[in-house]
């Protein structure tokens, strides 16, 4: 019955109910048991999407929006409840516009980083990427999830690089946000020079903040405009190796304080090896040659007088690094800085870099301040030791965000998914670490299934209000129930 | 102008609240950024000059009446003019004059503060603001063998003022002032028991008639004498003689000087040599009536209008607003800096935007706790800049500071410039 | 009476006798603000039923809960320099003056944020944070603007938003007393780990706190807020060398020179278009801290209106288009190399677009005064002329090209008023405030002078305002968000009601959010959206 009604909205070929396919959408690499959806529906445009949502309201059917291709890792794009319909948005995969003069791109949900970067490169531009996203990752979804980008100097706000959006709420009503709002179509707006760049409002609320980080529980986007940047005419990349994390953190504090433009992030040796190497053996070999910690910094020459810009940035970087007792290098171990730089404007080559060591992985990440990451990495070592978690299987990624006012702190646990024992250990360490670190001030701003309860432990007031907000925008609770605090 | 004539000013008060603080771009320390003691001490916006504009407007429109709250708000004010200065950094309206006219209106309509009534009764009977016996005026100078210009001839009159005349604790300062000038060779005298009030403080309470009366008396006395210069150690009297008399159209024909101006002149002319070193860190408190309120009165009579094509209220003839620029700020500082060994340091609120001592506007009489509080804030500021002594040039300031120090147990020295000069001679 | 004695006593029991009043005389000092005459027809609007000075967050909660119980409207108010801060939509309403919440609670130097209470001003934070090498943006609304009012409750358009952003983008956490009296901490607000994020867990409730503008007190009370700070490479403004010649009024107190580590220039171009292109290019290069097209305001004007009129009459003939073709550009540098590069880069753009350094604008003294005005909190100069001005009510936000298309719409719309007289738009062009290195475009604005006490001027101002607020006007396609810059009073101007339907019914969503937050309808909606529209 469900399928028949949906077929009327999107057409037969766009409703999938093959058991094998349903199985693919049922679960992901998280530890929670999969729940098989009723079917997958693939709308092509906003009209079809509205039809689906209207239908779901009438029938009280949960909808789970998905924009990225498999594999999925975080539990937000698989059903948390029985009887759900997956809304796979990948047919909506147009790059609606690239606007080099205003540095804006408008993408539909199905556009991946690879597709967008190829298109942008033609205009000498690049998106702001998270660190080596998987090839099937949706640009829109990544931005909506608040995945941190690698250039903190221009990361002003948690929603960056998101600008405007077209949202269909759980009621089936749609709204364009920010400057995109209004009586004109997008084309008509372009005629008068509008570029969907001012994200505010309309008026006295910011609806785009209500869908950012919402895991599809408030509305489904049909397109998003995002900040993009000009590719650098010149750039220089550097690695800064260090045995102790503290020195790199101090340097990072300074660089973000002065709004150093360029990529800035810190990896432990293991994660750097995983990022660059392709086989488990290569990763292990490389890891042995790498120092415990490596900071990557690039001096980007985009904009005016690129050569001179890079020159002064490089000179300043060297001076600053020296003042913190570290040294700027062009290589660390067997990894060249330029190799890392090359990775930063393209998605991860397959297999996804986090899958290369052991095939499986789980993440634990949160926001904190840069200085506290030192403490958290030590605590993680202690917990791993206490639980007997295999050494050398935990990657660390530290990404300053919001111009250095806070920091994404990520632990990646690499394990063989076929090994039940290690999988269980991984689950255990994540639970233990989440619990301890939250108590130490880690802020789980992006709550995924393993740590949702911990995330909301001290945010019951937020949960309470989020439920009320959901009551406004999705009163029948059909959008991705069971995610966030909506349990 | 009467209070109703300030309607356009009332309308143009924007509620920026700048009247509550010293001019923002002059702030050096945010623990000391308040300018208006009333707004700092009392909670409601009504206590600020902007609030008074609101009250004036509402009174004009018949929305409120003058009741006890109105009087409380109106009279809990030192009439020190800090609001006026701060407002006029950005505006062309007259907060202080408006409040003055409201007080005059209240007095005219018999809306009187009971304590002020007593003080004025004393003034009317005994020609002084201290509720003291007129016959005792002049006792402060006993034994100094100084000319009595009510009977003798002389060109320089030393006018002590009511506070110095009757506050025995302050007599040494007045005596010092007299002695210093005589030592510098100034041939001066006093009016002794015939000295009367200048009328300034009564005016600030709203008793405009008393100002006129005492002004006319003073002018008459001076006209019927050989006096060419009146020098006074009291800032209130100085402002009254030089500004208020002029305001009511009776500018004295003789020269009026505050003693610090006279001393500055004597020092520059080499007639006063300060020899003794006084190794002390001091700060100077600008008395309101020597500072911003001593700016010469600007007479203006004309009309306001907007030139065609502009949105600018201007005047014909042009009106020069008094913004405190031409108060007496430097002479006292020059005098202090002439004293050998003295380490001079400024406070955060100085010159045009100095914090009031708390004595003005009838506050010392009607709300002594408010006066003490205001004075104690100033002592706190003096200590904050590391001063061992706070030095002023007005007996009302010294009185309040002494009382505040006694109340709070502050050990900061409270001095008048004259005391330092005397020690340094 | 607006409050019964029992109700007054109940409120008095919460804050204490000293901190509440309903004396009619005192109430009359809480209902007279600039703009009142235009908005309400008189200098006075309805006075509050009482004013309270709560001292703690708990007291605020108790007051709000009592208002819910008794059906009394409430509105928080900090510095109250705008009528949306004092206007209550009915007589049975109280003001909560937050004067006792006046502390900078923390400046976290490492993590670049400050946690403040509502009465802390931009001026204070700029100066105190300036001593620690930090900067917070400069709004147009003057020294006394409250940091929290700007960041959370009102607008926050800043001249420096090229690099310090605005419109609430710098909120890193807040403590919010909701209209129900419950407390909501946004993000990490109130936590020991630090106030470093205002978002989550999950989606950010900053989305219902404010948008292009805030609720003007209509959605509860923000009692603490963490705001991001920006780098500052000189002394604090209050420690800078200032000068004033003998005989000059206090208003002439001015910065002696542009501080070390900063450079200021004004570039003038043959056409406005070239200027905007140059400005955009410099801005997008992320090297500047101020790029302020057509905004040549300095900190020192004439001492008074008479002096200004004399100067205007004696001024040499001016090219009326020059301001519209000029742009101040300020750059800074954490190092000598950075500063040198940035200066050179700016000059290269000037040459590219055929600009020059007009000597009138590039006099070192003028530049210092321009720096002082555009970087630091200053007074609101526009109010002296007549005691009032219309804050920009018709701006639009967006790209340079959009603004260039919008200019003629603005000019044409104003032309009949210009010819008729009575109201004036003093700046040659709109002034554009680019945001985040032009990545968010620019917000546009133009101040309109009028005289509320001149019948013709007031009538013209009203007519202009009605035109701007008419959703069928030529502005229809450009923006709803800027309409009134959230200074409108909905019951009078019906902006939400008029524009919402052509903007995806955004008004109805806002109304639902408002009613969700405030089910008993006790948070004042004068500067927000009413719980329902007046059916009349």
PDB file of N, CA, C and O in Angstrom, chain C residues 165-215:
ATOM      1  N   UNK C 165      32.256  40.161  11.856  1.00  0.00           N
ATOM      2  CA  UNK C 165      30.920  39.622  11.669  1.00  0.00           C
ATOM      3  C   UNK C 165      29.878  40.382  12.495  1.00  0.00           C
ATOM      4  O   UNK C 165      30.145  41.484  12.993  1.00  0.00           O
ATOM      5  N   UNK C 166      28.675  39.815  12.612  1.00  0.00           N
ATOM      6  CA  UNK C 166      27.616  40.507  13.344  1.00  0.00           C
ATOM      7  C   UNK C 166      26.326  39.729  13.262  1.00  0.00           C
ATOM      8  O   UNK C 166      26.341  38.534  12.949  1.00  0.00           O
ATOM      9  N   UNK C 167      25.242  40.401  13.540  1.00  0.00           N
ATOM     10  CA  UNK C 167      23.905  39.800  13.505  1.00  0.00           C
ATOM     11  C   UNK C 167      23.861  38.476  14.268  1.00  0.00           C
ATOM     12  O   UNK C 167      23.285  37.496  13.811  1.00  0.00           O
ATOM     13  N   UNK C 168      24.501  38.457  15.405  1.00  0.00           N
ATOM     14  CA  UNK C 168      24.423  37.275  16.258  1.00  0.00           C
ATOM     15  C   UNK C 168      25.408  36.170  15.919  1.00  0.00           C
ATOM     16  O   UNK C 168      25.405  35.138  16.578  1.00  0.00           O
ATOM     17  N   UNK C 169      26.258  36.387  14.931  1.00  0.00           N
ATOM     18  CA  UNK C 169      27.166  35.300  14.526  1.00  0.00           C
ATOM     19  C   UNK C 169      28.241  35.014  15.565  1.00  0.00           C
ATOM     20  O   UNK C 169      28.896  33.988  15.512  1.00  0.00           O
ATOM     21  N   UNK C 170      28.441  35.939  16.517  1.00  0.00           N
ATOM     22  CA  UNK C 170      29.524  35.776  17.498  1.00  0.00           C
ATOM     23  C   UNK C 170      29.070  35.207  18.827  1.00  0.00           C
ATOM     24  O   UNK C 170      29.842  35.178  19.772  1.00  0.00           O
ATOM     25  N   UNK C 171      27.835  34.748  18.895  1.00  0.00           N
ATOM     26  CA  UNK C 171      27.341  34.209  20.163  1.00  0.00           C
ATOM     27  C   UNK C 171      27.874  32.804  20.355  1.00  0.00           C
ATOM     28  O   UNK C 171      27.613  31.910  19.548  1.00  0.00           O
ATOM     29  N   UNK C 172      28.591  32.604  21.444  1.00  0.00           N
ATOM     30  CA  UNK C 172      29.190  31.303  21.731  1.00  0.00           C
ATOM     31  C   UNK C 172      28.557  30.648  22.956  1.00  0.00           C
ATOM     32  O   UNK C 172      29.140  29.756  23.553  1.00  0.00           O
ATOM     33  N   UNK C 173      27.416  31.111  23.321  1.00  0.00           N
ATOM     34  CA  UNK C 173      26.736  30.537  24.481  1.00  0.00           C
ATOM     35  C   UNK C 173      25.923  31.616  25.144  1.00  0.00           C
ATOM     36  O   UNK C 173      26.271  32.793  25.053  1.00  0.00           O
ATOM     37  N   UNK C 174      24.845  31.231  25.780  1.00  0.00           N
ATOM     38  CA  UNK C 174      24.024  32.222  26.469  1.00  0.00           C
ATOM     39  C   UNK C 174      23.212  31.543  27.545  1.00  0.00           C
ATOM     40  O   UNK C 174      22.911  30.349  27.462  1.00  0.00           O
ATOM     41  N   UNK C 175      22.880  32.330  28.537  1.00  0.00           N
ATOM     42  CA  UNK C 175      21.942  31.899  29.587  1.00  0.00           C
ATOM     43  C   UNK C 175      20.664  32.687  29.337  1.00  0.00           C
ATOM     44  O   UNK C 175      20.673  33.912  29.345  1.00  0.00           O
ATOM     45  N   UNK C 176      19.590  31.984  29.125  1.00  0.00           N
ATOM     46  CA  UNK C 176      18.351  32.586  28.613  1.00  0.00           C
ATOM     47  C   UNK C 176      17.213  32.225  29.554  1.00  0.00           C
ATOM     48  O   UNK C 176      16.890  31.044  29.709  1.00  0.00           O
ATOM     49  N   UNK C 177      16.630  33.236  30.169  1.00  0.00           N
ATOM     50  CA  UNK C 177      15.415  33.001  30.955  1.00  0.00           C
ATOM     51  C   UNK C 177      14.245  33.117  29.982  1.00  0.00           C
ATOM     52  O   UNK C 177      13.972  34.193  29.438  1.00  0.00           O
ATOM     53  N   UNK C 178      13.587  32.005  29.774  1.00  0.00           N
ATOM     54  CA  UNK C 178      12.513  31.938  28.788  1.00  0.00           C
ATOM     55  C   UNK C 178      11.268  32.652  29.300  1.00  0.00           C
ATOM     56  O   UNK C 178      11.137  32.904  30.500  1.00  0.00           O
ATOM     57  N   UNK C 179      10.333  32.939  28.427  1.00  0.00           N
ATOM     58  CA  UNK C 179       9.092  33.583  28.870  1.00  0.00           C
ATOM     59  C   UNK C 179       8.274  32.746  29.851  1.00  0.00           C
ATOM     60  O   UNK C 179       7.317  33.242  30.422  1.00  0.00           O
ATOM     61  N   UNK C 180       8.655  31.486  30.019  1.00  0.00           N
ATOM     62  CA  UNK C 180       7.980  30.669  31.029  1.00  0.00           C
ATOM     63  C   UNK C 180       8.660  30.794  32.383  1.00  0.00           C
ATOM     64  O   UNK C 180       8.137  30.327  33.386  1.00  0.00           O
ATOM     65  N   UNK C 181       9.849  31.366  32.395  1.00  0.00           N
ATOM     66  CA  UNK C 181      10.630  31.438  33.628  1.00  0.00           C
ATOM     67  C   UNK C 181      11.671  30.344  33.734  1.00  0.00           C
ATOM     68  O   UNK C 181      12.509  30.360  34.635  1.00  0.00           O
ATOM     69  N   UNK C 182      11.621  29.380  32.832  1.00  0.00           N
ATOM     70  CA  UNK C 182      12.651  28.335  32.832  1.00  0.00           C
ATOM     71  C   UNK C 182      13.941  28.898  32.263  1.00  0.00           C
ATOM     72  O   UNK C 182      13.926  29.883  31.541  1.00  0.00           O
ATOM     73  N   UNK C 183      15.025  28.217  32.593  1.00  0.00           N
ATOM     74  CA  UNK C 183      16.317  28.651  32.049  1.00  0.00           C
ATOM     75  C   UNK C 183      16.730  27.724  30.929  1.00  0.00           C
ATOM     76  O   UNK C 183      16.594  26.500  31.022  1.00  0.00           O
ATOM     77  N   UNK C 184      17.218  28.308  29.877  1.00  0.00           N
ATOM     78  CA  UNK C 184      17.796  27.546  28.780  1.00  0.00           C
ATOM     79  C   UNK C 184      19.225  28.028  28.588  1.00  0.00           C
ATOM     80  O   UNK C 184      19.455  29.217  28.397  1.00  0.00           O
ATOM     81  N   UNK C 185      20.153  27.101  28.711  1.00  0.00           N
ATOM     82  CA  UNK C 185      21.543  27.451  28.403  1.00  0.00           C
ATOM     83  C   UNK C 185      21.833  27.014  26.982  1.00  0.00           C
ATOM     84  O   UNK C 185      21.684  25.845  26.642  1.00  0.00           O
ATOM     85  N   UNK C 186      22.246  27.963  26.176  1.00  0.00           N
ATOM     86  CA  UNK C 186      22.557  27.615  24.795  1.00  0.00           C
ATOM     87  C   UNK C 186      23.962  27.028  24.735  1.00  0.00           C
ATOM     88  O   UNK C 186      24.929  27.646  25.165  1.00  0.00           O
ATOM     89  N   UNK C 187      24.036  25.836  24.173  1.00  0.00           N
ATOM     90  CA  UNK C 187      25.335  25.208  24.002  1.00  0.00           C
ATOM     91  C   UNK C 187      26.018  24.952  25.332  1.00  0.00           C
ATOM     92  O   UNK C 187      25.449  24.371  26.251  1.00  0.00           O
ATOM     93  N   UNK C 188      27.233  25.420  25.440  1.00  0.00           N
ATOM     94  CA  UNK C 188      28.000  25.175  26.659  1.00  0.00           C
ATOM     95  C   UNK C 188      27.805  26.277  27.689  1.00  0.00           C
ATOM     96  O   UNK C 188      28.556  26.356  28.657  1.00  0.00           O
ATOM     97  N   UNK C 189      26.823  27.099  27.473  1.00  0.00           N
ATOM     98  CA  UNK C 189      26.558  28.192  28.393  1.00  0.00           C
ATOM     99  C   UNK C 189      26.426  27.698  29.820  1.00  0.00           C
ATOM    100  O   UNK C 189      25.692  26.764  30.069  1.00  0.00           O
ATOM    101  N   UNK C 190      27.149  28.309  30.715  1.00  0.00           N
ATOM    102  CA  UNK C 190      27.020  27.978  32.125  1.00  0.00           C
ATOM    103  C   UNK C 190      27.859  26.808  32.575  1.00  0.00           C
ATOM    104  O   UNK C 190      27.865  26.457  33.741  1.00  0.00           O
ATOM    105  N   UNK C 191      28.588  26.206  31.647  1.00  0.00           N
ATOM    106  CA  UNK C 191      29.338  25.010  32.043  1.00  0.00           C
ATOM    107  C   UNK C 191      30.746  25.348  32.477  1.00  0.00           C
ATOM    108  O   UNK C 191      31.322  26.343  32.060  1.00  0.00           O
ATOM    109  N   UNK C 192      31.311  24.420  33.220  1.00  0.00           N
ATOM    110  CA  UNK C 192      32.672  24.636  33.689  1.00  0.00           C
ATOM    111  C   UNK C 192      33.707  24.566  32.597  1.00  0.00           C
ATOM    112  O   UNK C 192      34.735  25.182  32.673  1.00  0.00           O
ATOM    113  N   UNK C 193      33.463  23.785  31.612  1.00  0.00           N
ATOM    114  CA  UNK C 193      34.454  23.638  30.540  1.00  0.00           C
ATOM    115  C   UNK C 193      34.649  24.904  29.736  1.00  0.00           C
ATOM    116  O   UNK C 193      35.561  24.991  28.918  1.00  0.00           O
ATOM    117  N   UNK C 194      33.796  25.873  29.914  1.00  0.00           N
ATOM    118  CA  UNK C 194      33.953  27.131  29.188  1.00  0.00           C
ATOM    119  C   UNK C 194      32.804  27.402  28.255  1.00  0.00           C
ATOM    120  O   UNK C 194      32.171  26.495  27.741  1.00  0.00           O
ATOM    121  N   UNK C 195      32.560  28.685  28.026  1.00  0.00           N
ATOM    122  CA  UNK C 195      31.454  29.096  27.173  1.00  0.00           C
ATOM    123  C   UNK C 195      31.970  29.204  25.752  1.00  0.00           C
ATOM    124  O   UNK C 195      32.120  30.304  25.215  1.00  0.00           O
ATOM    125  N   UNK C 196      32.227  28.099  25.101  1.00  0.00           N
ATOM    126  CA  UNK C 196      32.855  28.189  23.789  1.00  0.00           C
ATOM    127  C   UNK C 196      31.959  27.796  22.626  1.00  0.00           C
ATOM    128  O   UNK C 196      32.361  27.892  21.473  1.00  0.00           O
ATOM    129  N   UNK C 197      30.753  27.324  22.907  1.00  0.00           N
ATOM    130  CA  UNK C 197      29.871  26.972  21.804  1.00  0.00           C
ATOM    131  C   UNK C 197      28.427  27.240  22.170  1.00  0.00           C
ATOM    132  O   UNK C 197      27.986  26.868  23.256  1.00  0.00           O
ATOM    133  N   UNK C 198      27.708  27.868  21.268  1.00  0.00           N
ATOM    134  CA  UNK C 198      26.304  28.164  21.531  1.00  0.00           C
ATOM    135  C   UNK C 198      25.356  27.223  20.813  1.00  0.00           C
ATOM    136  O   UNK C 198      24.151  27.487  20.738  1.00  0.00           O
ATOM    137  N   UNK C 199      25.890  26.134  20.290  1.00  0.00           N
ATOM    138  CA  UNK C 199      25.093  25.313  19.372  1.00  0.00           C
ATOM    139  C   UNK C 199      25.026  23.850  19.782  1.00  0.00           C
ATOM    140  O   UNK C 199      26.020  23.146  19.753  1.00  0.00           O
ATOM    141  N   UNK C 200      23.813  23.418  20.094  1.00  0.00           N
ATOM    142  CA  UNK C 200      23.630  22.007  20.359  1.00  0.00           C
ATOM    143  C   UNK C 200      23.538  21.687  21.840  1.00  0.00           C
ATOM    144  O   UNK C 200      23.425  22.590  22.654  1.00  0.00           O
ATOM    145  N   UNK C 201      23.529  20.383  22.131  1.00  0.00           N
ATOM    146  CA  UNK C 201      23.715  19.283  21.170  1.00  0.00           C
ATOM    147  C   UNK C 201      22.631  19.253  20.093  1.00  0.00           C
ATOM    148  O   UNK C 201      21.506  19.657  20.340  1.00  0.00           O
ATOM    149  N   UNK C 202      22.999  18.776  18.926  1.00  0.00           N
ATOM    150  CA  UNK C 202      22.010  18.760  17.849  1.00  0.00           C
ATOM    151  C   UNK C 202      21.907  20.120  17.200  1.00  0.00           C
ATOM    152  O   UNK C 202      22.881  20.874  17.138  1.00  0.00           O
ATOM    153  N   UNK C 203      20.699  20.444  16.767  1.00  0.00           N
ATOM    154  CA  UNK C 203      20.554  21.731  16.080  1.00  0.00           C
ATOM    155  C   UNK C 203      20.624  22.873  17.079  1.00  0.00           C
ATOM    156  O   UNK C 203      20.421  22.707  18.280  1.00  0.00           O
ATOM    157  N   UNK C 204      20.907  24.033  16.547  1.00  0.00           N
ATOM    158  CA  UNK C 204      21.190  25.168  17.423  1.00  0.00           C
ATOM    159  C   UNK C 204      19.932  25.969  17.722  1.00  0.00           C
ATOM    160  O   UNK C 204      19.241  26.427  16.819  1.00  0.00           O
ATOM    161  N   UNK C 205      19.718  26.187  19.006  1.00  0.00           N
ATOM    162  CA  UNK C 205      18.570  26.990  19.417  1.00  0.00           C
ATOM    163  C   UNK C 205      18.836  28.478  19.248  1.00  0.00           C
ATOM    164  O   UNK C 205      17.950  29.304  19.505  1.00  0.00           O
ATOM    165  N   UNK C 206      20.036  28.809  18.790  1.00  0.00           N
ATOM    166  CA  UNK C 206      20.245  30.206  18.373  1.00  0.00           C
ATOM    167  C   UNK C 206      19.293  30.544  17.238  1.00  0.00           C
ATOM    168  O   UNK C 206      19.001  31.701  16.977  1.00  0.00           O
ATOM    169  N   UNK C 207      18.810  29.505  16.557  1.00  0.00           N
ATOM    170  CA  UNK C 207      17.876  29.727  15.467  1.00  0.00           C
ATOM    171  C   UNK C 207      16.557  30.343  15.897  1.00  0.00           C
ATOM    172  O   UNK C 207      15.890  31.008  15.098  1.00  0.00           O
ATOM    173  N   UNK C 208      16.166  30.123  17.151  1.00  0.00           N
ATOM    174  CA  UNK C 208      14.932  30.752  17.633  1.00  0.00           C
ATOM    175  C   UNK C 208      15.225  31.925  18.568  1.00  0.00           C
ATOM    176  O   UNK C 208      14.327  32.618  19.019  1.00  0.00           O
ATOM    177  N   UNK C 209      16.496  32.133  18.854  1.00  0.00           N
ATOM    178  CA  UNK C 209      16.870  33.284  19.676  1.00  0.00           C
ATOM    179  C   UNK C 209      16.710  34.561  18.847  1.00  0.00           C
ATOM    180  O   UNK C 209      16.154  35.555  19.294  1.00  0.00           O
ATOM    181  N   UNK C 210      17.227  34.519  17.618  1.00  0.00           N
ATOM    182  CA  UNK C 210      17.189  35.698  16.773  1.00  0.00           C
ATOM    183  C   UNK C 210      17.454  35.295  15.340  1.00  0.00           C
ATOM    184  O   UNK C 210      17.792  34.140  15.062  1.00  0.00           O
ATOM    185  N   UNK C 211      17.299  36.253  14.435  1.00  0.00           N
ATOM    186  CA  UNK C 211      17.651  36.029  13.036  1.00  0.00           C
ATOM    187  C   UNK C 211      18.456  37.215  12.551  1.00  0.00           C
ATOM    188  O   UNK C 211      19.459  37.575  13.163  1.00  0.00           O
ATOM    189  N   UNK C 212      17.973  37.868  11.539  1.00  0.00           N
ATOM    190  CA  UNK C 212      18.601  39.103  11.072  1.00  0.00           C
ATOM    191  C   UNK C 212      18.526  40.145  12.181  1.00  0.00           C
ATOM    192  O   UNK C 212      19.364  41.035  12.291  1.00  0.00           O
ATOM    193  N   UNK C 213      17.522  40.053  12.971  1.00  0.00           N
ATOM    194  CA  UNK C 213      17.386  40.863  14.174  1.00  0.00           C
ATOM    195  C   UNK C 213      16.864  39.981  15.295  1.00  0.00           C
ATOM    196  O   UNK C 213      16.428  38.856  15.054  1.00  0.00           O
ATOM    197  N   UNK C 214      16.947  40.502  16.493  1.00  0.00           N
ATOM    198  CA  UNK C 214      16.451  39.750  17.642  1.00  0.00           C
ATOM    199  C   UNK C 214      15.024  40.107  17.960  1.00  0.00           C
ATOM    200  O   UNK C 214      14.373  40.834  17.229  1.00  0.00           O
ATOM    201  N   UNK C 215      14.568  39.593  19.077  1.00  0.00           N
ATOM    202  CA  UNK C 215      13.177  39.760  19.469  1.00  0.00           C
ATOM    203  C   UNK C 215      12.935  41.020  20.289  1.00  0.00           C
ATOM    204  O   UNK C 215      11.825  41.243  20.760  1.00  0.00           O
TER     205      UNK C 215
END
